[in-house]
PDB file of N, CA and C in Angstrom:
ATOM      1  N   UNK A   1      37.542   0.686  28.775  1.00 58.00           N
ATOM      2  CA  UNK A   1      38.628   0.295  27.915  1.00 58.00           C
ATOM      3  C   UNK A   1      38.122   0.120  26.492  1.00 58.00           C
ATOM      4  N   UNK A   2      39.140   0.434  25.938  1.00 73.00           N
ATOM      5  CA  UNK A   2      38.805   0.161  24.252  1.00 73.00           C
ATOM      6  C   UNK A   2      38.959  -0.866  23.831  1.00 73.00           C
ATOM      7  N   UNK A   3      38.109  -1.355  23.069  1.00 81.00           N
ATOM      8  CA  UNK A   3      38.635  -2.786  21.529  1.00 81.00           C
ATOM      9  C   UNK A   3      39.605  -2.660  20.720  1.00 81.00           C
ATOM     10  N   UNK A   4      40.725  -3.218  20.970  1.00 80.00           N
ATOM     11  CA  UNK A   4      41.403  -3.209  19.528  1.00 80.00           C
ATOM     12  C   UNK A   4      40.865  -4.083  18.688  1.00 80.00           C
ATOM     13  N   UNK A   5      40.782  -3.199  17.664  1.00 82.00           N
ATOM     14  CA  UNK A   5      40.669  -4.055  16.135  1.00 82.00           C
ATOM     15  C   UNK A   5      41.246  -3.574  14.828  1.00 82.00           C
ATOM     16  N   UNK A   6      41.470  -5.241  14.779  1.00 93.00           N
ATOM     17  CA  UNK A   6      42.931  -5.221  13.457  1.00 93.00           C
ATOM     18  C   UNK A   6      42.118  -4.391  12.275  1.00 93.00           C
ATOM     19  N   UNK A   7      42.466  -4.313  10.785  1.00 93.00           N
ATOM     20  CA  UNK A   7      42.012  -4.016   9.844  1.00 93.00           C
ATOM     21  C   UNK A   7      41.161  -5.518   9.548  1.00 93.00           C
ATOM     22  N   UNK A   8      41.934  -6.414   9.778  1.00 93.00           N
ATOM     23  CA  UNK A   8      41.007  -7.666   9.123  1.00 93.00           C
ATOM     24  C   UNK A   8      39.846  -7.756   9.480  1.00 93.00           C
ATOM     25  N   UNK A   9      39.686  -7.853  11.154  1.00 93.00           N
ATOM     26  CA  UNK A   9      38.660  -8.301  11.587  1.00 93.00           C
ATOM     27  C   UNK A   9      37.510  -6.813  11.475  1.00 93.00           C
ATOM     28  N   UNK A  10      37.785  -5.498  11.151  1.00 93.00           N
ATOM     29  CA  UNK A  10      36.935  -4.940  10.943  1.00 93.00           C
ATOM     30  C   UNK A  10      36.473  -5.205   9.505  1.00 93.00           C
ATOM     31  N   UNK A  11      37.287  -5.524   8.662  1.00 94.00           N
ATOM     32  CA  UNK A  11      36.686  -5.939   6.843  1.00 94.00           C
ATOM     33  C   UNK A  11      35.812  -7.091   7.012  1.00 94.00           C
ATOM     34  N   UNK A  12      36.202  -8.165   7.876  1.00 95.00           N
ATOM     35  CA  UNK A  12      35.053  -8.608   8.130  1.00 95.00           C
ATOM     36  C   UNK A  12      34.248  -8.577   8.437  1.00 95.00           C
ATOM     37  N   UNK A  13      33.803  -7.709   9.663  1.00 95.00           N
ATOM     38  CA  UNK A  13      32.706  -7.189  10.148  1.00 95.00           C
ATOM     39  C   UNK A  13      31.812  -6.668   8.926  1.00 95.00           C
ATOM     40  N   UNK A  14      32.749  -6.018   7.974  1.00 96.00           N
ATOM     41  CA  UNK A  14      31.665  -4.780   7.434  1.00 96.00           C
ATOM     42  C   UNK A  14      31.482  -5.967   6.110  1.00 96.00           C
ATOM     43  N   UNK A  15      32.145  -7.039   6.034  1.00 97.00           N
ATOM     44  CA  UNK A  15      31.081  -7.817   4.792  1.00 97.00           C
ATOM     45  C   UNK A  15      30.117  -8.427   5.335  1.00 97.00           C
ATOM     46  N   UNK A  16      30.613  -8.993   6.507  1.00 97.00           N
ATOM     47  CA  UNK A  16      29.211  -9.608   7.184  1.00 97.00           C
ATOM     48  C   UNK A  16      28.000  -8.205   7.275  1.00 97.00           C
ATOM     49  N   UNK A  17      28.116  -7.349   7.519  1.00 97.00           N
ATOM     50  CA  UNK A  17      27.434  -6.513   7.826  1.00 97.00           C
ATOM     51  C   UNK A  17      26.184  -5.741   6.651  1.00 97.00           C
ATOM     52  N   UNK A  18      27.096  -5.812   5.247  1.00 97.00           N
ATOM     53  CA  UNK A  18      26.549  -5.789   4.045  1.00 97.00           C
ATOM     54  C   UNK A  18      25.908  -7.055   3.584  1.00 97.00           C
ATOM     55  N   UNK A  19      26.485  -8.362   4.263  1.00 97.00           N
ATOM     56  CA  UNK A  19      25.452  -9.321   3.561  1.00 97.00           C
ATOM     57  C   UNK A  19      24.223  -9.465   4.637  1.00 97.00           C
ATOM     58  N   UNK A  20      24.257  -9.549   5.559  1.00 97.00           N
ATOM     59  CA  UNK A  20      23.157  -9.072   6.209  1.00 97.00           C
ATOM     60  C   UNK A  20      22.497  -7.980   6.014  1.00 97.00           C
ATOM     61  N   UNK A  21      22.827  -6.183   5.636  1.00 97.00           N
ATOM     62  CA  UNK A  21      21.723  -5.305   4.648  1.00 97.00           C
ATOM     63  C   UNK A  21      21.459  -6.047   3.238  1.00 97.00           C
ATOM     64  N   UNK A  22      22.212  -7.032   2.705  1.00 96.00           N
ATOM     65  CA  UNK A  22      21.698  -7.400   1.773  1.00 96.00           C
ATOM     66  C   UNK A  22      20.061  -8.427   1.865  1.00 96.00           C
ATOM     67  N   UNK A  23      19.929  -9.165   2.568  1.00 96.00           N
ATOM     68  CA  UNK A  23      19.048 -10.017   2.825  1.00 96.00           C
ATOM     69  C   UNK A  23      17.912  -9.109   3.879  1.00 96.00           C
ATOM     70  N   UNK A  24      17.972  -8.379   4.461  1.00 96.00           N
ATOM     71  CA  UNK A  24      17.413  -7.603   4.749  1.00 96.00           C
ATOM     72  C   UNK A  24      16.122  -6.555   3.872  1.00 96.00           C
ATOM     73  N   UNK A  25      16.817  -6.467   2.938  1.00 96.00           N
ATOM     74  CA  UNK A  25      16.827  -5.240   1.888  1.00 96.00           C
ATOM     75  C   UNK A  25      15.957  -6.654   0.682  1.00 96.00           C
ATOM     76  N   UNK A  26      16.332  -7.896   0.388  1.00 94.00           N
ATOM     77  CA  UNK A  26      15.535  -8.874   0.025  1.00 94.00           C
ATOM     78  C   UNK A  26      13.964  -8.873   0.950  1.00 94.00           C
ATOM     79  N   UNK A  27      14.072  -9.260   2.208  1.00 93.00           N
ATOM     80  CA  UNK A  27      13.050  -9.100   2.993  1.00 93.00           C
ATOM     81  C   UNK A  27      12.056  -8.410   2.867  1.00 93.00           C
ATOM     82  N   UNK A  28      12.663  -6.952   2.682  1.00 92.00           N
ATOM     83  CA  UNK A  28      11.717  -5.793   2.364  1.00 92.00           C
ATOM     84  C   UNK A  28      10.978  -5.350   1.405  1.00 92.00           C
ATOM     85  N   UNK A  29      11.854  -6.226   0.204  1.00 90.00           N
ATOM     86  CA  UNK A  29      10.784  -6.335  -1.038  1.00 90.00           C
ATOM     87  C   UNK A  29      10.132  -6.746  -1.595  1.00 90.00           C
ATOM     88  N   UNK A  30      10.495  -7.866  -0.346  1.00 88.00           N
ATOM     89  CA  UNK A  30       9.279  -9.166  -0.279  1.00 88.00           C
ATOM     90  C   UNK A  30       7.955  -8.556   0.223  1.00 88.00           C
ATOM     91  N   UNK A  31       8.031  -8.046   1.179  1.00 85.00           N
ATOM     92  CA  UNK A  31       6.620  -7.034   1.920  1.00 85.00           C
ATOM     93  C   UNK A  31       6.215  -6.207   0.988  1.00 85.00           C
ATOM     94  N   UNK A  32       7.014  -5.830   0.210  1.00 84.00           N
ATOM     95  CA  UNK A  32       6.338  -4.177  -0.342  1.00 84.00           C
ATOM     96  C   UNK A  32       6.183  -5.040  -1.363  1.00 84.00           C
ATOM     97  N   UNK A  33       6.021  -5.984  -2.328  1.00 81.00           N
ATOM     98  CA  UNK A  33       5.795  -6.607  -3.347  1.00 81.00           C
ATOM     99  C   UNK A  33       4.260  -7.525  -3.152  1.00 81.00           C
ATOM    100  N   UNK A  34       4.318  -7.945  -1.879  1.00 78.00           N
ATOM    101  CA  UNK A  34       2.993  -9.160  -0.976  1.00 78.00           C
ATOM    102  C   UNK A  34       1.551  -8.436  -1.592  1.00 78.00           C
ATOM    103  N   UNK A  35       0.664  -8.767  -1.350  1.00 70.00           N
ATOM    104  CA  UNK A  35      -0.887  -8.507  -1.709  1.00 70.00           C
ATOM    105  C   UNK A  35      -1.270  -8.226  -0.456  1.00 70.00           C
ATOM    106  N   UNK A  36      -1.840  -6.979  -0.007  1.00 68.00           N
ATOM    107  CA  UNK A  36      -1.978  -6.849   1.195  1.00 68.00           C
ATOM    108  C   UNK A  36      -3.575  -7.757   1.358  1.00 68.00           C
ATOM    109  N   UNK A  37      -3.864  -8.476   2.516  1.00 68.00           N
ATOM    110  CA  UNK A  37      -5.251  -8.498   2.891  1.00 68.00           C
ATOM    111  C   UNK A  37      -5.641  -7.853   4.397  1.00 68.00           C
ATOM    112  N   UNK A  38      -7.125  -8.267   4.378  1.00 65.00           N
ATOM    113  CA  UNK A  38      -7.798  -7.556   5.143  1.00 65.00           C
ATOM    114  C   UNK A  38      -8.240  -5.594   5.052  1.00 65.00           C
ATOM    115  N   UNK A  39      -8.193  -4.658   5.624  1.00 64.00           N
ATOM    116  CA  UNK A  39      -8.345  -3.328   5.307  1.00 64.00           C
ATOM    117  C   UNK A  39      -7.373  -3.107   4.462  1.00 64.00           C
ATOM    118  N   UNK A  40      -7.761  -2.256   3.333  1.00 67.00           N
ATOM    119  CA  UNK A  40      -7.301  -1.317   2.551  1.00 67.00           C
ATOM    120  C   UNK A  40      -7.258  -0.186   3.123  1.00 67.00           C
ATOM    121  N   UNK A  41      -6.062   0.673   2.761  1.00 69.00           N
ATOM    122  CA  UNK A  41      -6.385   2.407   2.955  1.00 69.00           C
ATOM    123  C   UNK A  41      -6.329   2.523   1.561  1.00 69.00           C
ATOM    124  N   UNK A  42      -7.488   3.747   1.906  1.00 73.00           N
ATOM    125  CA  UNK A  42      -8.199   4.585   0.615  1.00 73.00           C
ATOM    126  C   UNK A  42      -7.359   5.619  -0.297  1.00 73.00           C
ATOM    127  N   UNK A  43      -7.115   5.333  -1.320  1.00 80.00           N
ATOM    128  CA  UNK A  43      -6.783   5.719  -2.030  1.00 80.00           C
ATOM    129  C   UNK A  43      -7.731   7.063  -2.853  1.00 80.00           C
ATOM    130  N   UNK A  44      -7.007   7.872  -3.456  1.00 82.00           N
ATOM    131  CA  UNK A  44      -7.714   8.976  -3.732  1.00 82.00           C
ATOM    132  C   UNK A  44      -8.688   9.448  -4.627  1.00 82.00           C
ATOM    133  N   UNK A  45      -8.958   8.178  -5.063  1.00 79.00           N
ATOM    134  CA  UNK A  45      -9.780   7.933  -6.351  1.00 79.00           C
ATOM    135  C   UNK A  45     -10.886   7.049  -5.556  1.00 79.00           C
ATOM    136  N   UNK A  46     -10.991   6.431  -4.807  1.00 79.00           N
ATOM    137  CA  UNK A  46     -11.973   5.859  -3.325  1.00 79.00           C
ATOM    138  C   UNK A  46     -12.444   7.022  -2.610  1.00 79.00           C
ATOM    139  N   UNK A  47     -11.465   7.972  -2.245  1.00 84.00           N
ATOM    140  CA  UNK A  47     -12.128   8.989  -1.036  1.00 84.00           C
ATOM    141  C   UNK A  47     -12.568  10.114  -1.960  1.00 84.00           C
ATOM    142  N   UNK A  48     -12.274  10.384  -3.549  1.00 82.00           N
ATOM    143  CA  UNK A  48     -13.159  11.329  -4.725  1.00 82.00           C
ATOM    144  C   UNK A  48     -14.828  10.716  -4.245  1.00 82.00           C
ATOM    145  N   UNK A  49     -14.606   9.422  -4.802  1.00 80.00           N
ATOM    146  CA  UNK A  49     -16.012   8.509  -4.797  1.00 80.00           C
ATOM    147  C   UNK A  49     -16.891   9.076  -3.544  1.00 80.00           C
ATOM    148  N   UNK A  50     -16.024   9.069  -2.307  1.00 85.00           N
ATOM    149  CA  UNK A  50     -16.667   8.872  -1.414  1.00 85.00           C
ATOM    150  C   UNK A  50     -17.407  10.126  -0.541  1.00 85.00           C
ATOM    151  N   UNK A  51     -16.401  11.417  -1.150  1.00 88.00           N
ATOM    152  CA  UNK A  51     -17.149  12.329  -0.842  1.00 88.00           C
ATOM    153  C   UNK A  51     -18.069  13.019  -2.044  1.00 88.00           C
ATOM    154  N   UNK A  52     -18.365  12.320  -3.183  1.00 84.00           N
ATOM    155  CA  UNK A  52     -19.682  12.527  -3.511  1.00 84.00           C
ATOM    156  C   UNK A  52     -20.574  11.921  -3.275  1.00 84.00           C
ATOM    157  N   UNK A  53     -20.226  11.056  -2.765  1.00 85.00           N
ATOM    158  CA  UNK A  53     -21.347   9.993  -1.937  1.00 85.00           C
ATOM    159  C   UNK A  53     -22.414  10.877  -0.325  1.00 85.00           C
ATOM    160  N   UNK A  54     -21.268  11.166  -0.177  1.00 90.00           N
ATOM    161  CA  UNK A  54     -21.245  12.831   1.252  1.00 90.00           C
ATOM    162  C   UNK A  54     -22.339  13.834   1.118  1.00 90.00           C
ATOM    163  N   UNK A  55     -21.846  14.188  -0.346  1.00 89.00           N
ATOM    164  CA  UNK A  55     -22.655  15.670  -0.787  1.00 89.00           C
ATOM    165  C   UNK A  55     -24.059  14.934  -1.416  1.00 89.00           C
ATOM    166  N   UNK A  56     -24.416  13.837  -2.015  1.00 87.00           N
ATOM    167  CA  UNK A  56     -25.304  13.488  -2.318  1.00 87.00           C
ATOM    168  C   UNK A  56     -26.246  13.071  -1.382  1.00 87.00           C
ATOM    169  N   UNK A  57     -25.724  12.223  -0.142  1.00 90.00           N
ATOM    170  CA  UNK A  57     -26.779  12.086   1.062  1.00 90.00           C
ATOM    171  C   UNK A  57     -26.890  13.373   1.676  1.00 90.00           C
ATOM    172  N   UNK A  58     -26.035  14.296   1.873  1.00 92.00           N
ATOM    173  CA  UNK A  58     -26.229  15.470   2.869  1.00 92.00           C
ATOM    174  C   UNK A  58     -26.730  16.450   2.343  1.00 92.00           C
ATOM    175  N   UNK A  59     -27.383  16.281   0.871  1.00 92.00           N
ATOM    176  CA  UNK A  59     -28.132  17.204   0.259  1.00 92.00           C
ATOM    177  C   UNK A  59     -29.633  16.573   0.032  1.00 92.00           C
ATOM    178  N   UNK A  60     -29.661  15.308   0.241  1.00 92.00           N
ATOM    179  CA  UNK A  60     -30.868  14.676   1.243  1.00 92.00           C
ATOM    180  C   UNK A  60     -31.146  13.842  -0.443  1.00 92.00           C
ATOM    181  N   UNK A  61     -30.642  13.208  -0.744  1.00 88.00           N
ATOM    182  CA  UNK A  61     -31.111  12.264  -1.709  1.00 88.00           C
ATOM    183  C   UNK A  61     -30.730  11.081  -1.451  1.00 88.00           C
ATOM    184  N   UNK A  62     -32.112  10.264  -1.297  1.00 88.00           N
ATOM    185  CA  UNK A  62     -31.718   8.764  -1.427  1.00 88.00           C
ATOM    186  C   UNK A  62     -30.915   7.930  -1.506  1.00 88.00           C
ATOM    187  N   UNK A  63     -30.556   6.981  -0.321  1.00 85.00           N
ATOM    188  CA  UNK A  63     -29.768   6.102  -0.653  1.00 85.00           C
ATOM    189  C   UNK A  63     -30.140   5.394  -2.234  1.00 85.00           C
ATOM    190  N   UNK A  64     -31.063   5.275  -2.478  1.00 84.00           N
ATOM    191  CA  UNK A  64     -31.460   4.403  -3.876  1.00 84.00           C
ATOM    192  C   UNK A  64     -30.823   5.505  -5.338  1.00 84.00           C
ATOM    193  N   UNK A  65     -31.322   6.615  -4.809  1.00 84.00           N
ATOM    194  CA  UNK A  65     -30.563   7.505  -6.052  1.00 84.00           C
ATOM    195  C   UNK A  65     -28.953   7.970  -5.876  1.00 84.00           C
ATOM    196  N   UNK A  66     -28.476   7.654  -5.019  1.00 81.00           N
ATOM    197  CA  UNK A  66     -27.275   7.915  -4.405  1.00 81.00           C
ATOM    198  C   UNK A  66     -26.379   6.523  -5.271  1.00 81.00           C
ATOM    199  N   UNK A  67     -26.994   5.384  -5.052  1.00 80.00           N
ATOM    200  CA  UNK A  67     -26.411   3.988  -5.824  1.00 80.00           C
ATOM    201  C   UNK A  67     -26.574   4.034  -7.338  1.00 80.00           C
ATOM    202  N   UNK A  68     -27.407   4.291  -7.419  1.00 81.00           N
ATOM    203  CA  UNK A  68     -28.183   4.981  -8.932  1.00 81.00           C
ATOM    204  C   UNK A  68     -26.977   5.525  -9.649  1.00 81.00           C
ATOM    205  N   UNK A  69     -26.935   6.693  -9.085  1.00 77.00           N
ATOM    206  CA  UNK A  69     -25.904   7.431  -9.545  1.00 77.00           C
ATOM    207  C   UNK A  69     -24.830   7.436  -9.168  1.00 77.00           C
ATOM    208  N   UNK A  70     -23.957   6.512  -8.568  1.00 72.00           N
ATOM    209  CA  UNK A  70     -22.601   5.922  -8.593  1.00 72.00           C
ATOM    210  C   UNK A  70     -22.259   4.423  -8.922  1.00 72.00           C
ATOM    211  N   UNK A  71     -23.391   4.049  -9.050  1.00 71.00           N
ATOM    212  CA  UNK A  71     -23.205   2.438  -9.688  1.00 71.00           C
ATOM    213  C   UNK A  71     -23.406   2.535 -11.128  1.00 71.00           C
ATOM    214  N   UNK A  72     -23.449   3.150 -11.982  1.00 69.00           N
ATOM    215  CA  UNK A  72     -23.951   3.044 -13.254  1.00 69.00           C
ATOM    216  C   UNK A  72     -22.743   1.894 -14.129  1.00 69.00           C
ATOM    217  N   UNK A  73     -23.334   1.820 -15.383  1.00 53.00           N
ATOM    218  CA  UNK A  73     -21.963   0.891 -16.058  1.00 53.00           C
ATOM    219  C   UNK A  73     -21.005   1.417 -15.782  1.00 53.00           C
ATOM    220  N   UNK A  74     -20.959   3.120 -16.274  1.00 59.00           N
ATOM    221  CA  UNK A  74     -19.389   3.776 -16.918  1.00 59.00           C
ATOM    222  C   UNK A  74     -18.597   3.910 -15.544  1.00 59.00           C
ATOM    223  N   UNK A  75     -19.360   3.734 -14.493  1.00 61.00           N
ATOM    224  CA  UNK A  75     -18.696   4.106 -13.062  1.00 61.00           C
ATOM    225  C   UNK A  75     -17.961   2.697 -12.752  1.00 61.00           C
ATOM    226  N   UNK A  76     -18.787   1.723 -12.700  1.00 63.00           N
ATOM    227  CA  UNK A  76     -17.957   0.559 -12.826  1.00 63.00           C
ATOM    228  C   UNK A  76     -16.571   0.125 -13.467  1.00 63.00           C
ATOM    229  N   UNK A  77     -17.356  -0.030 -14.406  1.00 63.00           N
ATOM    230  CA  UNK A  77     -15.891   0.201 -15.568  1.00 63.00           C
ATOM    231  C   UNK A  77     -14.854   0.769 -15.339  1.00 63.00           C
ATOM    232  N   UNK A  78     -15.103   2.019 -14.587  1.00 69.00           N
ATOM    233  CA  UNK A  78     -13.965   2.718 -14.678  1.00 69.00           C
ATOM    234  C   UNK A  78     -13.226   2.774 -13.128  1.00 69.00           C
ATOM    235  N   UNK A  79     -13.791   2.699 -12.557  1.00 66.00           N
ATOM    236  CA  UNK A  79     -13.511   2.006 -10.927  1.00 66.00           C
ATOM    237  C   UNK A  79     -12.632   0.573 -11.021  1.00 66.00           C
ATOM    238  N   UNK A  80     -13.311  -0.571 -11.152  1.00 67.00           N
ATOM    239  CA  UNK A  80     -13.158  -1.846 -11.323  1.00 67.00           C
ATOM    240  C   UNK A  80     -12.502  -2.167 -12.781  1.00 67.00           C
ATOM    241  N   UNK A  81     -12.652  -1.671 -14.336  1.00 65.00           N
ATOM    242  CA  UNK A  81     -12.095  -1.950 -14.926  1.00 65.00           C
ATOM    243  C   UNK A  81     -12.975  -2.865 -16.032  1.00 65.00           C
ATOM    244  N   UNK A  82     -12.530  -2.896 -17.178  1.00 55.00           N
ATOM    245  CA  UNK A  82     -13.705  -3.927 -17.524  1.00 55.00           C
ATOM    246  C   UNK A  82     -12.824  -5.209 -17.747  1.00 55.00           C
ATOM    247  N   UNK A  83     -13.587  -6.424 -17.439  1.00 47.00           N
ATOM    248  CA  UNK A  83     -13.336  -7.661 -16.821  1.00 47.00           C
ATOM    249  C   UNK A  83     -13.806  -8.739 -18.297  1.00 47.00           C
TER     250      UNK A  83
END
């Protein structure tokens, strides 16, 4: 069997229904706004870094020259920012 429903009680439905996507839709920009902690995903300027990090050990150079040459000031700086 079917529901009847008046016009009223469906206008109500559908404001209740919008103020609930409304607070909802608050909710969500609460999350996407938050500071994430714990793991990061890598961003593409992290996984650049990281596969020269790749080609520099797998072409057999030193962890010490490997830090060497990705820790320098200008790499910092420009990674991290200057502070």
């Amino acid at each position: 069997m079917e529901k009847t429903v008046t016009l009223e009680e469906a206008l109500k439905r559908i404001e209740e229904l919008e103020k609930e996507n409304a607070e909802l839709r608050e909710e969500l920009e609460y999350y996407r706004n938050r500071k994430l902690s714990g793991r990061q995903k890598h961003n593409a300027k992290w996984m650049a870094i990281y596969n020269d990090f790749v080609v520099g050990y797998e072409s057999g150079m030193a962890i010490v020259e490997i830090a060497d040459d990705f820790f320098d000031r200008k790499w910092m700086e420009e990674f991290y920012g200057r502070r």
